[in-house]
CSV table of C-alpha atoms and ligand atoms in Angstrom, one decimal:
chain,number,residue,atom,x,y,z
A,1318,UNK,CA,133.0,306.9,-39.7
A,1319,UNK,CA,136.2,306.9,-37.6
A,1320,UNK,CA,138.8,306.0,-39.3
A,1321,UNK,CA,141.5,303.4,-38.2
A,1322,UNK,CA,145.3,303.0,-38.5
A,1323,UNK,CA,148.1,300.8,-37.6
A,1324,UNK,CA,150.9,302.6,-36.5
A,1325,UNK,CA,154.1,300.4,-36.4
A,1326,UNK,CA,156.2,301.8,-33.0
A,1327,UNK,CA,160.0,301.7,-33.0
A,1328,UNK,CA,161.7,298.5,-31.2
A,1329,UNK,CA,163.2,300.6,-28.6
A,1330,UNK,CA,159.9,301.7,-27.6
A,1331,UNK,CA,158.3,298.8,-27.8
A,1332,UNK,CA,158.6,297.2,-24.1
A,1333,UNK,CA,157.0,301.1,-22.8
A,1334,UNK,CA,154.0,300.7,-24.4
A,1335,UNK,CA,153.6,296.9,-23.6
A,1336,UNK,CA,154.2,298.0,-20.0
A,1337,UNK,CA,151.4,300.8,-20.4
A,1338,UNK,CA,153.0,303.7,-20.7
A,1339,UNK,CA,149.8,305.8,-22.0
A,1340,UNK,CA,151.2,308.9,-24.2
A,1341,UNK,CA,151.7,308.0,-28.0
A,1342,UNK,CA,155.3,310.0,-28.6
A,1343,UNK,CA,156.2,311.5,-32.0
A,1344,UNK,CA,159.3,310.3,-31.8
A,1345,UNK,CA,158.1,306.1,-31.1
A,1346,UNK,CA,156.8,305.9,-34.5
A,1347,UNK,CA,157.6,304.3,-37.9
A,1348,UNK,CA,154.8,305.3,-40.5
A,1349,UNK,CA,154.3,308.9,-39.0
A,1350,UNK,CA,153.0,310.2,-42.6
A,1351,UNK,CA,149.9,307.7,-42.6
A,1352,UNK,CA,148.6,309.2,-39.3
A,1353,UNK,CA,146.2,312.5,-40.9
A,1354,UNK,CA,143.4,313.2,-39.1
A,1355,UNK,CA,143.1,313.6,-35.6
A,1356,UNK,CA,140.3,311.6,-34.0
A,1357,UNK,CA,141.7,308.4,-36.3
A,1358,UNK,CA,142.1,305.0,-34.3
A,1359,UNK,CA,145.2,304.2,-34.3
A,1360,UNK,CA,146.3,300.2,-33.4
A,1361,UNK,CA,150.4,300.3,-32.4
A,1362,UNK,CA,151.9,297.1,-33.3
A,1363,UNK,CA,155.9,296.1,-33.0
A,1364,UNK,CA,157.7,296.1,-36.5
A,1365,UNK,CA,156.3,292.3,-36.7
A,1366,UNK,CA,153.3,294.1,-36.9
A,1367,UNK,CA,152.1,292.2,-33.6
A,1368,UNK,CA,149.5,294.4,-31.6
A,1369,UNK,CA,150.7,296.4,-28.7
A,1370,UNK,CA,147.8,298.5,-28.0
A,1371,UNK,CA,144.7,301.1,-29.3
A,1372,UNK,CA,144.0,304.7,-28.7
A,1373,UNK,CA,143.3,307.7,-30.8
A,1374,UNK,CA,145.6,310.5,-32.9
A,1375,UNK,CA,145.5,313.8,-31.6
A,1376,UNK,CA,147.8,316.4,-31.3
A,1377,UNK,CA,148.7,318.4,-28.0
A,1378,UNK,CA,152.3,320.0,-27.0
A,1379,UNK,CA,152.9,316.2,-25.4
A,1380,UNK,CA,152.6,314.0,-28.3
A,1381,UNK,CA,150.4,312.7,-30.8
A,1382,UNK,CA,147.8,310.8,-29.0
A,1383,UNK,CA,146.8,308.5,-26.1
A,1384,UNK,CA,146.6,304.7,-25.8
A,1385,UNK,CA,143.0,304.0,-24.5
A,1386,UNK,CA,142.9,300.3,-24.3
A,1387,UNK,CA,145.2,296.8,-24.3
A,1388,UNK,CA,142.5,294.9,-26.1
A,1389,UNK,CA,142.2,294.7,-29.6
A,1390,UNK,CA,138.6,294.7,-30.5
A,1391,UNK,CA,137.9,297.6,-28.2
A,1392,UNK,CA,135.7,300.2,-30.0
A,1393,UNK,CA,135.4,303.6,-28.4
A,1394,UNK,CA,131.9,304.3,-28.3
A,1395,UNK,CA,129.7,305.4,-25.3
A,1396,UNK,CA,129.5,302.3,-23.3
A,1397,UNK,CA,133.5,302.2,-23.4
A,1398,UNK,CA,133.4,305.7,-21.9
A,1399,UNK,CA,130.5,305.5,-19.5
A,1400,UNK,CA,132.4,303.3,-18.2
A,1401,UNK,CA,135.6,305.3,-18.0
A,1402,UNK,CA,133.5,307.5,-16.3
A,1403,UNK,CA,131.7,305.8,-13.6
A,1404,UNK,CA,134.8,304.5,-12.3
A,1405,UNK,CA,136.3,307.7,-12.2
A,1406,UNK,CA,133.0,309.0,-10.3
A,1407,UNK,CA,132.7,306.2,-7.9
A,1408,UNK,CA,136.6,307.0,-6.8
A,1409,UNK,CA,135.4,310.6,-6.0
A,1410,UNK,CA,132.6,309.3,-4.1
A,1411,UNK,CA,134.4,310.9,-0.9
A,1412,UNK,CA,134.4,314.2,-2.6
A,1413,UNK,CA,130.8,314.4,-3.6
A,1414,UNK,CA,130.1,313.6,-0.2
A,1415,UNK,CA,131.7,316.5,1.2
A,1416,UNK,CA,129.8,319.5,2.1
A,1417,UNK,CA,132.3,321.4,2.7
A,1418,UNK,CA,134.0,321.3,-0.8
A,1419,UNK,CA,131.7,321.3,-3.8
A,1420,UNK,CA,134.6,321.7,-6.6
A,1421,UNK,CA,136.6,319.3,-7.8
A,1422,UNK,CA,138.3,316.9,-10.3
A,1423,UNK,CA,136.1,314.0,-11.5
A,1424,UNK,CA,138.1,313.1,-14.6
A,1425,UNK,CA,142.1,313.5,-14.7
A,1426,UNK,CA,143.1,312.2,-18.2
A,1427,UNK,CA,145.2,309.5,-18.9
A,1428,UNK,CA,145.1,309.0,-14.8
A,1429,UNK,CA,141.6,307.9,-15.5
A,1430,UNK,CA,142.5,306.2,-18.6
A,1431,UNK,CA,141.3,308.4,-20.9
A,1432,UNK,CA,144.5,311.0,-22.2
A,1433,UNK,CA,143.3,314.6,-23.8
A,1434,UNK,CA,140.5,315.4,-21.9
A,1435,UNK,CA,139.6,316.4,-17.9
A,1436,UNK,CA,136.7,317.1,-16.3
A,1437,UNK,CA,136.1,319.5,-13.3
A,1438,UNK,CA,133.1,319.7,-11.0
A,1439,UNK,CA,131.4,323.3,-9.8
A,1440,UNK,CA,128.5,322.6,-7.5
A,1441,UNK,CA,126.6,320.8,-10.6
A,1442,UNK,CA,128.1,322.0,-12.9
A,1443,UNK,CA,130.7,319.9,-15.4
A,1444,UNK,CA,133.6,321.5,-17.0
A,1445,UNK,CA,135.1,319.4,-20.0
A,1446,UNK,CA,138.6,320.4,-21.5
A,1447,UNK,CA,139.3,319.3,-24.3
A,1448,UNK,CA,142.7,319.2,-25.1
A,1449,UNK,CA,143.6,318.0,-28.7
A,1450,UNK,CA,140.9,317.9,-32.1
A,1451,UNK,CA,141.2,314.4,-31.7
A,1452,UNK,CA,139.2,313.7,-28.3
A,1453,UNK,CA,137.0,316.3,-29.3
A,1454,UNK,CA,136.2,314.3,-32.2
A,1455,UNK,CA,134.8,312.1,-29.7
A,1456,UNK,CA,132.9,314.7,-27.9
A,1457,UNK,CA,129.2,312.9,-28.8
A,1458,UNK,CA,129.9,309.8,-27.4
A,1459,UNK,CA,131.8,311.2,-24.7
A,1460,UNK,CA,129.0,313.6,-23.6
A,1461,UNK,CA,126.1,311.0,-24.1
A,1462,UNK,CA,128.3,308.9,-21.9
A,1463,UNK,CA,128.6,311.9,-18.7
A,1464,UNK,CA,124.7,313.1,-19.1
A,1465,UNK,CA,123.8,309.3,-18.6
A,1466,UNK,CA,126.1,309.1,-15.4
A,1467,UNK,CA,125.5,311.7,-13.6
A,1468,UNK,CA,123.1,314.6,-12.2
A,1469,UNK,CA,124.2,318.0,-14.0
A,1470,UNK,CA,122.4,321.4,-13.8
A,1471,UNK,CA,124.6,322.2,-16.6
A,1472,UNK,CA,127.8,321.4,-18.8
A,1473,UNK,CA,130.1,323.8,-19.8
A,1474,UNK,CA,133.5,323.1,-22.3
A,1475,UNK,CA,136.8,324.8,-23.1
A,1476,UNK,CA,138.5,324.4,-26.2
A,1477,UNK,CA,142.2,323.8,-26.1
A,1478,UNK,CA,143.5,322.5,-28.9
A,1479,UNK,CA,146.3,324.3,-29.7
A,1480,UNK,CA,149.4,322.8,-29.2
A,1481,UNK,CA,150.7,324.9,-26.5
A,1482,UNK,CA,147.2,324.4,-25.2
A,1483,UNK,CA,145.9,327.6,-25.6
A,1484,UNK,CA,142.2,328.4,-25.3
A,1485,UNK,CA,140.2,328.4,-28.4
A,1486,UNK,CA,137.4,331.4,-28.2
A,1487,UNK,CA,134.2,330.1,-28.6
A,1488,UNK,CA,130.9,329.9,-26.6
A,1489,UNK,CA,131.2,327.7,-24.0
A,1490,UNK,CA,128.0,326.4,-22.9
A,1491,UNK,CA,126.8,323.1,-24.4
A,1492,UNK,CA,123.8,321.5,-22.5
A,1493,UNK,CA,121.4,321.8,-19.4
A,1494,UNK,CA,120.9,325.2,-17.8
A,1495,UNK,CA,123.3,328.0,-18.4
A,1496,UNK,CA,124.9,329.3,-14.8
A,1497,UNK,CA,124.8,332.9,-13.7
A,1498,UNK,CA,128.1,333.3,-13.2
A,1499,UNK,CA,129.9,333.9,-10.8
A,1500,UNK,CA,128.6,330.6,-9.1
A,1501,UNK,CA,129.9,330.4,-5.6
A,1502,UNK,CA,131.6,327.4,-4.9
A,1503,UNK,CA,133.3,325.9,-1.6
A,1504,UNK,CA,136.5,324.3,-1.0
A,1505,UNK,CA,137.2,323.6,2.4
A,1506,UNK,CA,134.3,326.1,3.9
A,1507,UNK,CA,135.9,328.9,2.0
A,1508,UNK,CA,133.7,330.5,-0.7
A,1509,UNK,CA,134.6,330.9,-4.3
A,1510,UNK,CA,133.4,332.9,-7.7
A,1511,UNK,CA,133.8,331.1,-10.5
A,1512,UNK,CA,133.0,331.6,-14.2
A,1513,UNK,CA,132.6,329.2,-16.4
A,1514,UNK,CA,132.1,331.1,-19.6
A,1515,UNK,CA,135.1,334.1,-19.5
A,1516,UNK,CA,138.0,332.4,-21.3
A,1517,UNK,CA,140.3,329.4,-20.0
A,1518,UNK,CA,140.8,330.3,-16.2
A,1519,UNK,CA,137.2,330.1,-14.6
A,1520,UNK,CA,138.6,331.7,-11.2
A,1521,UNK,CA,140.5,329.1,-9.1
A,1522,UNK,CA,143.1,326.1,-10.0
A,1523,UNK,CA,141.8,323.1,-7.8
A,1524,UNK,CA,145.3,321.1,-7.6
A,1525,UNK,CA,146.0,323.2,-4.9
A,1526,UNK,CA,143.7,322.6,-2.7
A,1527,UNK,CA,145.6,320.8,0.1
A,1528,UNK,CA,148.2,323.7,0.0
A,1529,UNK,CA,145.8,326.1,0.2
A,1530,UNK,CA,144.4,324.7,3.3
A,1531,UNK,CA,147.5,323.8,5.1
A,1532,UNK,CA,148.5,327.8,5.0
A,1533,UNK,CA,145.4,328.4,6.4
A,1534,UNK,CA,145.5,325.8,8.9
A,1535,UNK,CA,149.2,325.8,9.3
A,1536,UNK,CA,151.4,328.6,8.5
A,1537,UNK,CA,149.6,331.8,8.9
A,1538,UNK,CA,148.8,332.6,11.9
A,1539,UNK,CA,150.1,336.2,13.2
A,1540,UNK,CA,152.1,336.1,9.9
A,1541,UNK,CA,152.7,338.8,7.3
A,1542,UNK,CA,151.9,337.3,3.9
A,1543,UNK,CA,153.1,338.4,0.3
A,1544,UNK,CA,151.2,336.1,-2.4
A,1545,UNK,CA,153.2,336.6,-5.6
A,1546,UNK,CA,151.6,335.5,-9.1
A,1547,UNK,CA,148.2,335.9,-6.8
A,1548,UNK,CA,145.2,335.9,-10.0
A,1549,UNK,CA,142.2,336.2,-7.6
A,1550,UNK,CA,144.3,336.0,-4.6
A,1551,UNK,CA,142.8,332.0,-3.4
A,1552,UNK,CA,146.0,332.3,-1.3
A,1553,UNK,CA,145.6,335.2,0.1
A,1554,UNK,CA,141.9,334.4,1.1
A,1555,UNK,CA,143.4,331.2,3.1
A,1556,UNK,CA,146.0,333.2,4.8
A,1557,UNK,CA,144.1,335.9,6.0
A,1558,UNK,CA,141.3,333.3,7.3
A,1559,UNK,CA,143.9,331.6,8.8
A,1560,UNK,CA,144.7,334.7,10.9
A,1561,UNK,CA,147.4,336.7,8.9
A,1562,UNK,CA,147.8,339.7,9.9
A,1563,UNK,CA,148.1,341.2,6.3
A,1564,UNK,CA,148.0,339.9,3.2
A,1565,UNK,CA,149.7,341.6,0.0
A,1566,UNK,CA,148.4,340.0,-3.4
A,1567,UNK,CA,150.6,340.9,-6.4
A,1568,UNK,CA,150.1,339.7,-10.5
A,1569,UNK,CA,150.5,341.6,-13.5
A,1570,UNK,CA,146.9,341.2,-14.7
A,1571,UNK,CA,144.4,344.2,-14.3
A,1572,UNK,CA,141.9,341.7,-13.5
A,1573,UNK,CA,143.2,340.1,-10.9
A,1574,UNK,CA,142.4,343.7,-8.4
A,1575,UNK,CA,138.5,343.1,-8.6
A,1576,UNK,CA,138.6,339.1,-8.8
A,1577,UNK,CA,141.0,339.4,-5.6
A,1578,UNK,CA,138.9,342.1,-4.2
A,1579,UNK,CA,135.6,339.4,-4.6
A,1580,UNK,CA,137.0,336.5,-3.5
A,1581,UNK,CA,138.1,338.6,0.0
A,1582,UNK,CA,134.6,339.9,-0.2
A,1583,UNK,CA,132.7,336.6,-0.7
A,1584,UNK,CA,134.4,335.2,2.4
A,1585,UNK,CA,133.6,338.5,5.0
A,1586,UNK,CA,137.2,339.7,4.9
A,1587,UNK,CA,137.9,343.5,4.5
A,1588,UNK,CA,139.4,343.7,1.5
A,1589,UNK,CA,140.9,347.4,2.3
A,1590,UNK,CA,142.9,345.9,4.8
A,1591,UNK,CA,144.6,343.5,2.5
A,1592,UNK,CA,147.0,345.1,-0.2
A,1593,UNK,CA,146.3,344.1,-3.7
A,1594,UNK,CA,148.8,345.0,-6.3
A,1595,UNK,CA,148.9,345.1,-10.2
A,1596,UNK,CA,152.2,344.8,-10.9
A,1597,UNK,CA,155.2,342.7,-12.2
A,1598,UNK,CA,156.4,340.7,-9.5
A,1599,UNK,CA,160.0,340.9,-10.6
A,1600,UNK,CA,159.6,345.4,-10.1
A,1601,UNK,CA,158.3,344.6,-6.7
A,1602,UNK,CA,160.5,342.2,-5.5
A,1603,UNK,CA,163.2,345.5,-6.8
A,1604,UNK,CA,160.1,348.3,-4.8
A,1605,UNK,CA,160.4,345.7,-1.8
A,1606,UNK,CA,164.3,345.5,-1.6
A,1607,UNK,CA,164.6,349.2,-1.5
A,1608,UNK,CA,161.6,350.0,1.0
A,1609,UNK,CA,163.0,346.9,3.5
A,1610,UNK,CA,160.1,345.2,3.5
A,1611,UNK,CA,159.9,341.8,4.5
A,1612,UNK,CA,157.4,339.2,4.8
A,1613,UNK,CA,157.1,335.9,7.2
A,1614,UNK,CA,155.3,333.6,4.7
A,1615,UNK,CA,155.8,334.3,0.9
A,1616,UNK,CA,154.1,332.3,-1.7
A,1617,UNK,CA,155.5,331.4,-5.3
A,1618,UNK,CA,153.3,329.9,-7.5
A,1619,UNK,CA,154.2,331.4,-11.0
A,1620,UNK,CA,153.0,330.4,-14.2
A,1621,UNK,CA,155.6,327.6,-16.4
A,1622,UNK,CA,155.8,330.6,-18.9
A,1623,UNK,CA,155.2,334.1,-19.0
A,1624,UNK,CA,155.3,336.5,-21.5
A,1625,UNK,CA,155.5,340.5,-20.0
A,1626,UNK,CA,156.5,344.0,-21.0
A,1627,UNK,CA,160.1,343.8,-20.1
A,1628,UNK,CA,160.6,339.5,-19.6
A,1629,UNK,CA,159.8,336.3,-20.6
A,1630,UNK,CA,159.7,333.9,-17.5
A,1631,UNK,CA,160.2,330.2,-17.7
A,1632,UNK,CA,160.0,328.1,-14.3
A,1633,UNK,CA,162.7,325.8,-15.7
A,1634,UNK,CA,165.2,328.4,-15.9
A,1635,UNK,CA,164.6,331.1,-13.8
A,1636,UNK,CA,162.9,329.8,-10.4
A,1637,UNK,CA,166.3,329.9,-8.8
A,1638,UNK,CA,166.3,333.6,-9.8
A,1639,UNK,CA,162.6,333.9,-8.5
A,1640,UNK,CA,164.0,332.1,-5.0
A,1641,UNK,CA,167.0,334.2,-4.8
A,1642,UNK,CA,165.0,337.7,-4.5
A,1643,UNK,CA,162.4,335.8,-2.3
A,1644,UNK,CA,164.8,334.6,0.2
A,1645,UNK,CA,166.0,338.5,0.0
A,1646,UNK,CA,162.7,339.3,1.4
A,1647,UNK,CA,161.5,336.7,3.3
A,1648,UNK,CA,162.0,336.4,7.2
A,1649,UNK,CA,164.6,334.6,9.0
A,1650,UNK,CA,162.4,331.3,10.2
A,1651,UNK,CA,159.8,333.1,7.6
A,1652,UNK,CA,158.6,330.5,5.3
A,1653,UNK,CA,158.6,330.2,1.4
A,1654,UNK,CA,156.1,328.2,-0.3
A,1655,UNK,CA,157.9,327.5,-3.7
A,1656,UNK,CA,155.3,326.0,-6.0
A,1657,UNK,CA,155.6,325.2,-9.9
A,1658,UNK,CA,152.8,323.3,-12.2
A,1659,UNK,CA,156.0,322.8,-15.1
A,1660,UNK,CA,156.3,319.5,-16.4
A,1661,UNK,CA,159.4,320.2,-17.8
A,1662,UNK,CA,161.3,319.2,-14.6
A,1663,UNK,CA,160.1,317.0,-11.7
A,1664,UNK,CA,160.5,316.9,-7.7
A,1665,UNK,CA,164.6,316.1,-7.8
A,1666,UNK,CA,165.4,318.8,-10.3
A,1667,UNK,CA,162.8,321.3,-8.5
A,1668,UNK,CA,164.8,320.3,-4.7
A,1669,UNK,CA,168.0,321.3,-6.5
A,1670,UNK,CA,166.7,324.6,-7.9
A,1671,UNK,CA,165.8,325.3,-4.1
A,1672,UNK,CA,169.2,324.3,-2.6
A,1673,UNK,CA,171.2,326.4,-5.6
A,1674,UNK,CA,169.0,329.4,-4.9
A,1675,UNK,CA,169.9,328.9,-0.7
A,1676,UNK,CA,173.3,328.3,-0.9
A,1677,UNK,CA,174.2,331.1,-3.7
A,1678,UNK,CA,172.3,333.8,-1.1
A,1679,UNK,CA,174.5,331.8,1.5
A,1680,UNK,CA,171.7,330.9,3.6
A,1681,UNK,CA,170.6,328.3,5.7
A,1682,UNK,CA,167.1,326.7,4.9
A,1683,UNK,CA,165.0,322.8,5.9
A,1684,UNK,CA,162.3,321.7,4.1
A,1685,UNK,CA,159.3,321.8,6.2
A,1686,UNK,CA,157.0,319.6,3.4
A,1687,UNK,CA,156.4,319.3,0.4
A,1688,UNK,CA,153.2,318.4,-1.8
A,1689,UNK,CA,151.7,316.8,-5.6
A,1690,UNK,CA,148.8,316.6,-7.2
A,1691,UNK,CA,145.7,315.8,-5.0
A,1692,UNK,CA,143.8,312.3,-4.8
A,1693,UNK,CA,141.0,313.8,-7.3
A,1694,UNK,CA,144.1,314.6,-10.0
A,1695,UNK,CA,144.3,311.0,-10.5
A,1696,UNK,CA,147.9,309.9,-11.6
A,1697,UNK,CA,149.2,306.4,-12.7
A,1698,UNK,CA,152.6,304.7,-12.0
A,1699,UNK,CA,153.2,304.1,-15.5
A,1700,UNK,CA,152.9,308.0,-16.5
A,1701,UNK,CA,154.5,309.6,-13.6
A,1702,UNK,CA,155.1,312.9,-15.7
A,1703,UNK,CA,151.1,313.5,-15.0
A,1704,UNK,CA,152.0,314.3,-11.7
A,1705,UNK,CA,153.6,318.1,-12.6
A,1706,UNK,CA,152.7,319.4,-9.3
A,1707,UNK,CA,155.3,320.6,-7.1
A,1708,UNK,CA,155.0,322.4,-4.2
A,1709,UNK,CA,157.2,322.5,-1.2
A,1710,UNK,CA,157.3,324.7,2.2
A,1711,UNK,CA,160.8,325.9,2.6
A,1712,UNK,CA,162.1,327.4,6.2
A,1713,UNK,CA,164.5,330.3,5.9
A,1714,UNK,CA,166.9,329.5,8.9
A,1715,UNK,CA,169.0,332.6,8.2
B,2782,SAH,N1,148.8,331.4,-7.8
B,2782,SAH,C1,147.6,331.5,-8.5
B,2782,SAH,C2,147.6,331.1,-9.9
B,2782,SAH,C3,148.6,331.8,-10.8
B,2782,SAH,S1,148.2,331.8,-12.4
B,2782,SAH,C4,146.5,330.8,-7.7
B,2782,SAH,O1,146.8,329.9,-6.9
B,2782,SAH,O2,145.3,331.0,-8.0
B,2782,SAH,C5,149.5,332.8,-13.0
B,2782,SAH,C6,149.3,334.3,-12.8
B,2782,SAH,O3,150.6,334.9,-12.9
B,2782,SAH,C7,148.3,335.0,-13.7
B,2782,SAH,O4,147.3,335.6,-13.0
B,2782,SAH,C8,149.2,336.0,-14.4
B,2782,SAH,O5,148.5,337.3,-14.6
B,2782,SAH,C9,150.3,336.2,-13.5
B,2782,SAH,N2,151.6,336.7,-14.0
B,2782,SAH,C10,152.3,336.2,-15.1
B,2782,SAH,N3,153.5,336.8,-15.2
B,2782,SAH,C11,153.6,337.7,-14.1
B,2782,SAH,C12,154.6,338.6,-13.7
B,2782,SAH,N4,155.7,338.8,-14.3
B,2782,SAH,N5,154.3,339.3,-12.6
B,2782,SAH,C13,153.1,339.2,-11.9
B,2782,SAH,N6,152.2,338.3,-12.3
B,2782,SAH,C14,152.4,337.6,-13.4
């Protein structure tokens, strides 16, 4: 039995949650010491113990929980999320149309009202994360609910329920034919190998697909490319198909040489004509500045934290660092594609990270445009934070 709870939320929080702000935050409640296990129902009322709204405890970096419903009697079983579901599918409708792109988001979260858990589609195959304990405590209803809405060859899950949301090790699979991995999916006509059973990353982030494809569309023609942070290079791939003259890939994992080296592969582009580089992008930036080299179109797309050897990198307080030795190589009318998935800062603070980083190098720079999550990351106006994708194509002017 799932338990239930009325958690009394302070006044000052109050009018948030009556205007549907979704996230239930540590800091908006009274009674914090009744709330035990995750997966418990929890009903927020006002201190006049008048009902504000219902959702679920569970723990994730964010907060304590998500509000899944306005109405009182609501009970989360499998019609309630069937029917989460469906309308979530029948907004990608567009997207399972397309031929040309057979991976995508069909779930986003609280965006599609349902906070702790996403859902990704790989050319029939379903990938559930699970984000807290708590909406995994749900995970019967909730997969009863996505076998009976849709046509799967299989369904795959990651753990994350650590509060940094960190991958728990575990085997993967849970229903319906196991893949043989890598499964080639598309985005855009461009091939991709992804594995759904080697850890948390399965090969390819798909919030940056539109970026992706403007590059290649856009930006990289005749141009000398340097993809820094690259993990299987999905860049790199667009550039060079776009007609970049060379491509140079560069992350710190070992892995990321043969997963960049079979993504180039997969798509009929001679890899040994590309440069692919294990290292720490902060030594080559240092290798670059003493050889002179210099790129036309440099892509930034590091991780909100990283942990290596010699440094520990957070977006928040070193991307105008990371900007600073890019401009150094980049170009005059070269262009920089700054990107950052932190949700510790949003698009104003981000602009002003790009404008410090400019005018400390004292150079001139325009903002060519500038990009957020796509149309399958579902995000709502009353939880704007879920939209921590920031992306925007800088011009170097000189
Ligand atoms: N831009 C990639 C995704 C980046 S994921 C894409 O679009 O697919 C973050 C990557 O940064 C990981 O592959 C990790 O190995 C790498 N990384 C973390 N710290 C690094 C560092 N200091 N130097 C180079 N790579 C680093």
């Amino acid at each position: 039995m799932t338990k239930e709870v009325r958690i009394k939320i302070k006044s000052k929080f109050v009018s948030k949650y009556r205007n549907g702000f979704p996230l239930i935050l540590q800091d908006a409640i009274i009674n914090q010491k009744d709330l035990k296990d995750e997966g418990t129902i929890v009903s927020l009322t006002d201190e006049k113990n008048s009902f504000i709204a219902k959702g679920y405890y569970g723990r994730q970096n964010k907060g304590y929980g998500w509000v899944l419903s306005k109405n009182e009697h609501e009970k989360f079983d499998k019609g309630f999320f069937k029917n989460r579901l469906l309308t979530a599918i029948n907004r990608r409708e567009p997207f399972f149309a397309d031929k040309e792109t057979t991976a995508f988001r069909i779930f986003n979260g609280e965006g599609d009202g349902i906070g702790g858990i996403t859902i990704d589609y790989f050319d029939g195959f379903y990938l559930i994360n699970w984000y807290s304990k708590g909406i995994y405590h749900f995970k019967q209803p909730i997969i009863e609910a996505l076998q009976e809405s849709v046509d799967f060859k299989g369904i795959y899950q990651k753990k994350r329920f650590d509060v940094k949301g960190q991958y728990v090790e575990d085997d993967d699979f849970v229903m319906g034919e196991r893949g043989e991995f890598p499964i080639i999916v598309k985005e855009n006509g461009v091939n991709f190998a992804v594995y759904l059973n080697e850890g948390a990353m399965v090969g390819v982030f798909l919030d940056q697909r539109e970026v992706r494809k403007t590059i290649r569309d856009k930006y990289a023609s005749g141009k000398n490319m340097l993809n820094t942070f690259s993990y299987t290079g999905a860049f790199s791939v667009f550039a060079a198909l776009g007609g970049a003259t060379r491509t140079t890939s560069v992350d710190l994992a070992n892995r990321s040489k043969p997963k960049t080296i079979e993504q180039f592969s997969l798509n009929g582009i001679d890899y040994e004509a590309q440069d692919i580089i294990v290292e720490d992008v902060f030594q080559y930036f240092k290798y670059a500045g003493r050889k002179n080299l210099k790129f036309d179109l440099v892509v930034l797309d590091p991780p909100s934290f990283a942990r290596s050897k010699k440094l520990v990198f957070s977006a928040e307080k070193d991307y105008t660092k990371l900007l600073k030795e890019t401009i150094a190589i980049t170009e005059d009318q070269g262009v920089i594609v700054a990107s950052t998935n932190s949700s510790a800062f949003g698009m104003g603070k981000f602009k002003g990270f790009i404008k410090k980083a400019f005018e400390e190098t004292n150079t001139q720079y325009k903002i060519l445009e500038e990009f957020s999550l796509p149309e399958d990351f579902r995000t709502i106006r009353e939880y704007k934070e879920g939209n921590y994708l920031k992306v925007v194509f800088v011009k170097k002017l000189g």
